[in-house]
Short mmCIF file of C-alpha atoms in Angstrom, two decimals:
data_model
loop_
_atom_site.label_atom_id
_atom_site.label_comp_id
_atom_site.label_asym_id
_atom_site.label_seq_id
_atom_site.Cartn_x
_atom_site.Cartn_y
_atom_site.Cartn_z
CA MET A 1 63.22 67.18 84.92
CA ILE A 2 65.52 69.70 83.92
CA VAL A 3 65.82 68.73 80.39
CA ARG A 4 61.87 68.35 80.39
CA GLU A 5 61.16 71.93 81.59
CA ILE A 6 63.91 73.28 79.00
CA TYR A 7 62.19 71.75 76.27
CA GLU A 8 58.69 72.31 77.28
CA LYS A 9 58.84 75.91 78.85
CA ILE A 10 62.43 77.60 78.22
CA ILE A 11 62.97 76.83 74.57
CA PRO A 12 59.51 77.95 73.29
CA GLU A 13 59.94 81.12 75.18
CA LEU A 14 63.47 81.57 73.53
CA GLU A 15 62.03 81.06 70.26
CA LYS A 16 59.37 83.51 70.82
CA ASP A 17 61.81 86.31 71.96
CA ILE A 18 64.07 85.34 68.71
CA THR A 19 61.17 85.73 66.52
CA GLU A 20 59.74 88.86 68.06
CA GLY A 21 63.25 90.14 67.63
CA LEU A 22 63.71 89.38 64.01
CA LEU A 23 60.38 90.87 63.06
CA ASN A 24 61.45 94.02 64.98
CA GLY A 25 64.42 94.35 63.01
CA LEU A 26 67.25 93.27 65.44
CA GLY A 27 70.59 92.55 64.04
CA PHE A 28 72.98 89.75 65.00
CA SER A 29 74.68 91.37 67.66
CA GLU A 30 71.45 92.04 69.70
CA LEU A 31 70.35 88.47 68.76
CA ALA A 32 73.49 87.31 70.18
CA ALA A 33 72.83 89.22 73.27
CA THR A 34 69.14 87.79 73.47
CA VAL A 35 70.73 83.92 73.34
CA HIS A 36 73.27 84.94 75.98
CA ASP A 37 70.55 86.28 78.33
CA TRP A 38 68.46 82.84 77.90
CA VAL A 39 71.52 80.72 78.12
CA ASN A 40 72.30 82.44 81.60
CA LYS A 41 68.46 81.67 82.66
CA ILE A 42 68.82 77.99 81.82
CA GLY A 43 72.24 77.87 83.70
CA ILE A 44 70.78 79.68 86.74
CA ARG A 45 67.67 76.90 86.58
CA ILE A 46 70.09 73.91 86.22
CA LEU A 47 72.28 75.08 89.48
CA GLU A 48 69.22 75.44 91.52
CA GLN A 49 67.72 72.18 90.58
CA ILE A 50 71.36 70.77 91.15
CA VAL A 51 70.68 71.86 94.67
CA GLU A 52 67.27 70.68 94.97
CA ASP A 53 68.38 67.11 93.46
CA ALA A 54 71.44 67.10 95.88
CA ASP A 55 69.22 67.83 99.03
CA LYS A 56 66.59 65.31 98.22
CA ALA A 57 69.26 62.71 97.45
CA PHE A 58 70.42 63.23 101.20
CA MET A 59 66.65 63.57 102.79
CA ASP A 60 65.87 60.16 100.90
CA SER A 61 68.95 58.28 102.00
CA VAL A 62 68.82 55.79 104.97
CA GLY A 63 71.57 57.52 106.81
CA ARG A 64 69.83 60.68 106.95
CA LYS A 65 66.69 58.95 108.16
CA ARG A 66 68.79 57.31 110.75
CA HIS A 67 70.65 60.12 112.12
CA TRP A 68 69.53 63.44 110.89
CA GLN A 69 66.23 65.23 111.47
CA ILE A 70 64.60 67.67 109.23
CA VAL A 71 64.24 71.21 110.95
CA ARG A 72 62.88 73.40 108.33
CA LYS A 73 63.49 74.57 104.37
CA ASP A 74 65.22 77.33 103.78
CA THR A 75 66.17 79.47 100.84
CA ARG A 76 69.23 81.52 100.24
CA GLY A 77 70.51 83.65 97.04
CA VAL A 78 73.90 83.23 95.71
CA LEU A 79 75.12 85.70 92.97
CA THR A 80 76.85 84.17 90.20
CA SER A 81 78.44 85.41 87.00
CA MET A 82 75.02 84.23 84.92
CA GLY A 83 72.88 86.12 87.67
CA GLN A 84 71.20 85.49 91.02
CA VAL A 85 70.65 81.67 91.74
CA ASN A 86 68.19 81.02 94.39
CA ILE A 87 68.65 77.49 96.04
CA SER A 88 66.07 76.00 98.20
CA ARG A 89 67.31 73.08 100.66
CA ASN A 90 66.63 71.65 104.05
CA TYR A 91 68.16 72.44 107.37
CA TYR A 92 68.96 69.28 109.42
CA ARG A 93 69.65 68.48 113.06
CA HIS A 94 71.91 65.68 113.80
CA LYS A 95 69.69 63.34 116.31
CA LYS A 96 72.82 62.45 118.76
CA THR A 97 75.09 65.51 118.56
CA GLY A 98 72.41 68.24 118.11
CA LYS A 99 74.75 69.58 115.18
CA TYR A 100 72.63 71.82 112.87
CA ALA A 101 73.65 71.57 108.92
CA TYR A 102 72.52 72.33 105.68
CA MET A 103 74.07 69.18 104.17
CA ALA A 104 73.47 70.42 100.30
CA ASP A 105 75.55 73.34 101.22
CA GLU A 106 78.45 71.13 102.65
CA VAL A 107 78.31 68.69 99.77
CA LEU A 108 78.28 71.24 97.07
CA LYS A 109 81.27 73.37 99.24
CA LEU A 110 79.06 76.46 99.48
CA PRO A 111 80.09 78.46 102.44
CA ALA A 112 77.76 79.29 105.00
CA TYR A 113 77.41 83.20 104.42
CA ASP A 114 78.73 83.96 101.24
CA ARG A 115 76.23 85.57 98.79
CA ILE A 116 78.71 85.57 96.20
CA ASP A 117 79.84 82.53 94.12
CA GLU A 118 83.42 81.71 94.36
CA GLY A 119 84.02 82.10 90.22
CA LEU A 120 82.33 85.59 90.45
CA LYS A 121 84.76 86.57 92.85
CA ALA A 122 87.59 85.74 90.99
CA ASP A 123 86.41 87.51 88.03
CA LEU A 124 85.91 90.69 90.14
CA ILE A 125 89.40 90.61 91.78
CA LEU A 126 90.81 89.94 88.02
CA LYS A 127 88.98 92.72 86.77
CA ALA A 128 89.84 95.25 89.64
CA SER A 129 93.52 94.35 89.05
CA GLY A 130 93.30 96.52 85.96
CA MET A 131 90.37 98.68 86.42
CA SER A 132 88.94 100.93 89.18
CA TYR A 133 86.28 99.11 91.50
CA SER A 134 83.70 101.33 90.03
CA ARG A 135 84.23 99.97 86.70
CA ALA A 136 85.01 96.41 87.95
CA ARG A 137 81.56 96.39 89.81
CA ARG A 138 79.70 97.16 86.53
CA SER A 139 81.60 94.88 84.29
CA ASN A 140 79.28 92.23 84.19
CA ARG A 141 75.56 93.34 83.72
CA HIS A 142 74.06 90.01 84.97
CA ALA A 143 75.73 90.31 88.26
CA GLU A 144 76.40 94.02 89.34
CA VAL A 145 77.63 94.67 92.78
CA SER A 146 78.90 97.43 94.77
CA ARG A 147 82.44 99.26 95.27
CA GLN A 148 82.50 98.06 98.87
CA THR A 149 81.91 94.34 97.71
CA VAL A 150 84.67 94.27 95.09
CA MET A 151 87.15 95.53 97.75
CA LYS A 152 85.41 93.07 99.96
CA CYS A 153 86.48 90.22 97.81
CA ILE A 154 90.01 91.65 97.59
CA ARG A 155 90.49 92.05 101.39
CA GLU A 156 89.12 88.44 101.86
CA VAL A 157 91.55 86.85 99.31
CA GLY A 158 94.50 88.30 101.29
CA THR A 159 98.15 88.17 99.90
CA LEU A 160 98.13 85.91 96.77
CA VAL A 161 101.42 84.40 95.58
CA HIS A 162 102.21 82.59 92.35
CA LEU A 163 105.19 80.23 92.36
CA PRO A 164 105.82 78.81 88.91
CA ASP A 165 106.10 74.94 88.78
CA CYS A 166 109.78 73.82 89.33
CA ASP A 167 110.28 69.79 89.50
CA LYS A 168 113.86 70.57 89.06
CA LYS A 169 116.14 73.70 90.00
CA LYS A 170 117.52 75.50 87.17
CA GLN A 171 121.32 75.78 86.33
CA ILE A 172 122.05 79.42 85.49
CA SER A 173 125.49 81.21 85.67
CA VAL A 174 124.05 84.70 86.01
CA LEU A 175 120.76 85.98 87.21
CA TYR A 176 119.34 89.75 87.02
CA VAL A 177 117.40 91.58 89.75
CA GLU A 178 115.82 94.89 89.00
CA ALA A 179 114.23 97.27 91.27
CA ASP A 180 112.30 100.41 91.59
CA GLU A 181 109.77 102.38 93.10
CA ASP A 182 106.51 104.42 92.45
CA HIS A 183 104.73 106.96 94.19
CA VAL A 184 101.39 106.27 95.43
CA ALA A 185 98.95 108.62 96.80
CA HIS A 186 97.00 107.55 100.13
CA GLN A 187 93.79 108.74 101.82
CA ASP A 188 95.84 110.63 104.41
CA SER A 189 97.36 112.78 102.03
CA GLN A 190 100.87 111.04 102.09
CA ASN A 191 102.87 109.73 99.26
CA ARG A 192 104.17 106.29 99.79
CA GLN A 193 106.43 104.15 97.96
CA ALA A 194 105.38 101.03 96.09
CA LYS A 195 108.26 98.79 95.60
CA LEU A 196 108.80 96.64 92.65
CA VAL A 197 111.56 93.94 92.33
CA TYR A 198 111.58 91.67 89.73
CA VAL A 199 114.08 88.61 88.74
CA HIS A 200 114.88 87.18 85.32
CA GLU A 201 117.48 85.40 83.54
CA GLY A 202 118.63 87.81 80.70
CA ALA A 203 117.10 89.67 77.55
CA LYS A 204 116.64 87.73 74.20
CA ARG A 205 115.89 89.88 70.96
CA ASN A 206 112.92 89.27 69.34
CA GLY A 207 112.60 91.36 66.14
CA LYS A 208 113.35 95.01 67.07
CA ARG A 209 112.46 94.35 70.84
CA CYS A 210 114.23 92.73 73.41
CA GLU A 211 112.28 90.50 75.65
CA LEU A 212 113.41 89.24 79.35
CA GLN A 213 113.43 85.83 80.10
CA ASN A 214 111.23 83.89 82.75
CA VAL A 215 110.53 87.26 84.55
CA HIS A 216 109.11 86.95 88.23
CA TYR A 217 107.75 89.88 90.03
CA PHE A 218 107.43 90.99 93.55
CA ALA A 219 105.48 93.94 94.89
CA THR A 220 104.56 95.87 98.12
CA THR A 221 104.03 99.12 99.48
CA SER A 222 104.83 98.00 103.05
CA THR A 223 108.27 99.45 104.52
CA ASP A 224 109.32 96.26 105.84
CA ASN A 225 112.36 95.51 103.42
CA GLU A 226 113.26 92.33 105.05
CA SER A 227 110.22 90.49 104.19
CA LEU A 228 110.43 91.74 100.57
CA TRP A 229 113.97 90.46 99.87
CA THR A 230 113.36 87.59 102.07
CA GLU A 231 110.69 86.73 99.40
CA VAL A 232 112.99 87.33 96.69
CA LEU A 233 115.50 85.16 98.15
CA ASP A 234 113.34 82.43 98.91
CA TYR A 235 112.20 82.22 95.17
CA ILE A 236 115.74 82.72 93.79
CA GLU A 237 116.85 79.75 96.25
CA ARG A 238 113.80 77.70 95.08
CA THR A 239 114.11 78.08 91.47
CA TYR A 240 117.62 78.14 90.95
CA ASP A 241 120.71 75.76 91.78
CA MET A 242 122.61 78.46 94.07
CA GLU A 243 125.71 76.63 93.57
CA GLN A 244 125.72 77.02 89.88
CA VAL A 245 124.96 80.73 90.09
CA ASP A 246 128.29 82.96 89.70
CA ARG A 247 126.77 86.45 89.92
CA ILE A 248 123.44 88.05 90.90
CA TYR A 249 123.13 91.72 89.32
CA VAL A 250 121.16 94.09 91.30
CA ALA A 251 120.30 97.02 89.41
CA GLY A 252 118.44 100.06 90.55
CA ASP A 253 118.69 103.90 91.23
CA GLY A 254 120.98 103.47 94.38
CA ALA A 255 118.02 103.97 96.86
CA ARG A 256 118.85 102.70 100.29
CA TRP A 257 116.03 99.73 100.22
CA ILE A 258 117.62 98.53 97.26
CA LYS A 259 120.86 98.76 98.45
CA ILE A 260 119.74 96.72 101.57
CA GLY A 261 118.79 93.63 99.10
CA GLN A 262 122.56 93.10 98.73
CA ASN A 263 122.77 91.93 102.20
CA TYR A 264 120.17 89.13 101.69
CA LEU A 265 121.11 88.13 98.12
CA PRO A 266 124.50 86.05 98.13
CA LYS A 267 126.89 86.70 95.10
CA SER A 268 125.31 89.95 94.29
CA ILE A 269 126.83 93.01 92.60
CA SER A 270 125.27 96.44 92.46
CA ILE A 271 124.53 98.05 89.09
CA LEU A 272 123.35 101.60 88.78
CA ASP A 273 120.70 102.11 86.68
CA ALA A 274 121.63 104.13 83.40
CA TYR A 275 118.20 105.48 83.40
CA HIS A 276 118.67 107.55 86.67
CA ARG A 277 122.24 107.68 86.05
CA ASN A 278 121.51 109.83 82.91
CA LYS A 279 118.91 111.73 84.65
CA TYR A 280 121.27 112.85 87.16
CA VAL A 281 123.84 113.92 84.33
CA ARG A 282 121.23 115.81 82.50
CA LYS A 283 120.58 117.76 85.82
CA ALA A 284 124.43 118.69 85.98
CA ALA A 285 124.96 119.78 82.51
CA GLY A 286 121.99 122.05 82.73
CA GLY A 287 120.90 121.61 78.84
CA ASP A 288 124.68 121.98 77.80
CA ASP A 289 124.58 118.93 75.28
CA ILE A 290 128.39 118.81 74.77
CA GLN A 291 129.07 118.74 78.29
CA MET A 292 126.48 116.14 78.96
CA ARG A 293 128.17 113.87 76.50
CA ARG A 294 131.51 114.75 78.11
CA LEU A 295 130.31 113.43 81.64
CA LEU A 296 128.49 110.60 80.14
CA ASP A 297 131.58 109.21 78.39
CA ALA A 298 133.69 109.57 81.67
CA LEU A 299 130.92 107.65 83.51
CA ARG A 300 130.54 104.96 81.01
CA VAL A 301 134.36 103.75 81.50
CA GLY A 302 134.41 104.22 85.23
CA ASP A 303 136.89 107.12 85.12
CA LYS A 304 136.57 108.67 88.55
CA VAL A 305 139.25 111.72 87.67
CA ALA A 306 137.60 112.57 84.60
CA THR A 307 134.26 112.42 85.94
CA ALA A 308 135.55 114.85 88.75
CA LYS A 309 136.89 117.12 86.18
CA GLU A 310 133.55 117.21 84.03
CA LEU A 311 131.76 118.03 87.12
CA LYS A 312 133.84 120.82 87.99
CA ALA A 313 133.46 122.11 84.47
CA CYS A 314 129.61 121.69 85.13
CA TYR A 315 129.77 123.95 88.15
CA GLU A 316 132.10 126.47 86.93
CA LYS A 317 129.50 127.12 83.85
CA ALA A 318 126.44 127.16 86.35
CA GLU A 319 124.85 130.53 85.76
CA ASN A 320 123.04 130.63 89.14
CA GLU A 321 123.28 129.30 92.58
CA GLY A 322 120.44 127.01 91.90
CA HIS A 323 122.32 125.15 89.18
CA ARG A 324 125.45 125.03 91.22
CA GLU A 325 123.60 123.27 94.26
CA ARG A 326 122.25 120.75 91.76
CA VAL A 327 125.73 120.23 90.39
CA LEU A 328 126.87 119.38 94.07
CA GLU A 329 123.71 117.08 94.40
CA VAL A 330 124.80 115.23 91.51
CA LYS A 331 128.16 115.10 92.60
CA LYS A 332 127.10 113.17 95.64
CA TYR A 333 124.90 110.92 94.09
CA LEU A 334 127.14 109.62 91.50
CA TYR A 335 129.83 109.19 94.21
CA ASP A 336 127.58 107.80 96.69
CA ASN A 337 126.97 104.89 93.79
CA TRP A 338 130.50 105.05 92.53
CA LYS A 339 130.85 101.01 93.08
CA SER A 340 128.04 100.56 91.42
CA ILE A 341 128.86 102.72 88.34
CA GLU A 342 132.37 100.94 88.10
CA ASN A 343 130.44 97.43 88.20
CA ALA A 344 128.51 98.30 85.26
CA THR A 345 131.88 98.94 83.24
CA LYS A 346 133.87 95.86 84.88
CA TYR A 347 131.47 92.97 83.93
CA PRO A 348 130.61 92.29 80.23
CA ASP A 349 127.38 90.54 80.98
CA VAL A 350 125.59 93.28 82.55
CA ILE A 351 122.55 94.38 80.31
CA GLY A 352 120.47 97.77 80.51
CA CYS A 353 117.94 98.11 83.24
CA SER A 354 114.28 98.43 82.21
CA ALA A 355 112.76 98.85 85.70
CA GLU A 356 110.96 102.22 85.05
CA GLY A 357 109.28 100.78 82.49
CA HIS A 358 108.33 97.78 84.11
CA VAL A 359 107.11 99.94 87.25
CA SER A 360 104.90 101.99 85.08
CA HIS A 361 103.52 98.89 83.53
CA VAL A 362 102.98 96.73 86.56
CA LEU A 363 102.32 99.40 89.36
CA SER A 364 101.78 102.94 87.92
CA ASP A 365 98.87 101.65 85.37
CA ARG A 366 96.64 100.89 88.70
CA LEU A 367 97.91 102.76 91.34
CA SER A 368 99.08 105.96 90.39
CA SER A 369 98.23 106.95 86.98
CA ARG A 370 94.96 108.34 87.52
CA PRO A 371 93.82 110.66 90.71
CA MET A 372 92.86 108.37 93.69
CA GLY A 373 93.78 107.81 97.17
CA TRP A 374 94.43 104.61 98.56
CA SER A 375 94.15 102.92 101.89
CA ILE A 376 97.44 101.54 103.45
CA ILE A 377 96.19 97.82 103.21
CA GLY A 378 94.34 98.73 99.78
CA SER A 379 97.76 100.00 98.27
CA ASP A 380 99.55 97.04 99.49
CA GLN A 381 97.10 94.15 98.51
CA MET A 382 96.94 95.81 94.87
CA SER A 383 100.45 96.11 94.29
CA ARG A 384 100.91 92.52 95.45
CA LEU A 385 97.90 91.41 93.44
CA ARG A 386 99.50 92.92 90.14
CA ALA A 387 102.53 91.26 90.79
CA PHE A 388 100.56 87.81 91.16
CA VAL A 389 98.67 88.90 87.90
CA PHE A 390 101.83 89.63 85.89
CA ASN A 391 103.38 86.39 87.39
CA GLY A 392 100.86 84.36 85.36
CA GLY A 393 98.82 83.61 88.83
CA ASN A 394 95.34 81.86 88.59
CA ILE A 395 92.96 83.75 90.96
CA HIS A 396 90.21 80.88 90.16
CA ALA A 397 92.78 78.31 91.12
CA ALA A 398 94.03 80.58 94.14
CA LEU A 399 90.44 80.86 95.58
CA LYS A 400 89.72 76.95 95.42
CA LYS A 401 88.79 75.84 99.02
CA LYS A 402 89.85 72.58 100.13
CA CYS A 403 86.84 70.83 101.50
CA LYS A 404 86.25 67.33 102.24
CA ILE A 405 83.31 65.70 101.29
CA CYS A 406 81.58 62.93 103.55
CA PRO A 407 81.65 59.70 101.48
CA VAL A 408 78.37 58.34 102.84
CA ILE A 409 76.37 61.71 101.65
CA PHE A 410 78.32 61.63 98.44
CA ALA A 411 77.54 57.93 97.49
CA GLY A 412 73.68 58.94 97.38
CA LEU A 413 74.30 61.81 94.81
CA LEU A 414 74.66 59.74 91.49
CA PRO A 415 75.14 62.20 88.30
CA GLY A 416 72.37 60.71 86.61
CA SER A 417 69.80 61.78 89.12
CA LEU A 418 70.34 65.35 88.60
CA PHE A 419 68.56 65.46 85.13
CA VAL A 420 65.78 62.84 85.57
#
């Protein structure tokens, strides 16, 4: 029936639109848009017919006549990426149990109260992970929704976790864990940390660039450090043969929440991120390039005596009290992280930490690069969603609902019956 309708009604109308477009001087792009609109219309009509045929197959079945009574016929709308689909099907009552059901909805796995198709939800969530809710809601002209709808889709999906397939645990001797944080503005005028942790197997040069191998991300704005590091540990133990791992380097800026991670990760060795080390060195040197290089040279070889000497020189050269206070602040920071500074010189397979760049790319691009105020739940979900996407997670697959289909009902729905 659908095929006949397409040929008898839809195709002639499509040909008419294209002919009129050519006469009016439409270009290839405009014609492509016209065809796209008609393809969507055909798709919508096919979906509507599928539901009608599925319901009719059940209605005409012997099992239905024996056990189910027709109560009424209802229509509902479901918004898809092609546009609004209006489906009509019967509402049934079981003669013995009194249960009510739309059997076509159950067979086709249509949730009872959803007005948005699962595929469209996945598209909205994916787009919202990289753009504002306002832009995401308008990203499909055939299926525009409200900002609240986009946010609701993300709320409903909850926390998404992607774990790569791992039939056999990898045998790696050295692992690298790097961590840093972003600062995210919230609706209560508070700035909260968005924490990023990622695990990788080292760097490999690709032309002029170095690429980290097999990176896996973890992100959250929660203050629950235990849950974060437990999640990291679970991933490492699931993916790697821990008996073969000799060292796990934990690199960061020396923040307390990063140091806590060492309590959870076995065989871990702390490394102070060179970016933050150099940032503090510049603060102590106060613009004196020669003094900055001397202090850096002392730190790079892990010489605490020489470091103390250069810090003293910075203090004596300071021109005001503010600069002297900064030197004391730097001294405390370096001494508090001295073991991590020494470790960077002790082990030859320590590599540079790129956490600052990863935070900018994974978190800041969506959470803090533009003026916005997040809710506590929203910022945590978005940070986790960004990690899920960067880990290669498939939102469409994650949204798939496990639904058992009644074999008696399904047996009556022969594929050929849909297009008679």
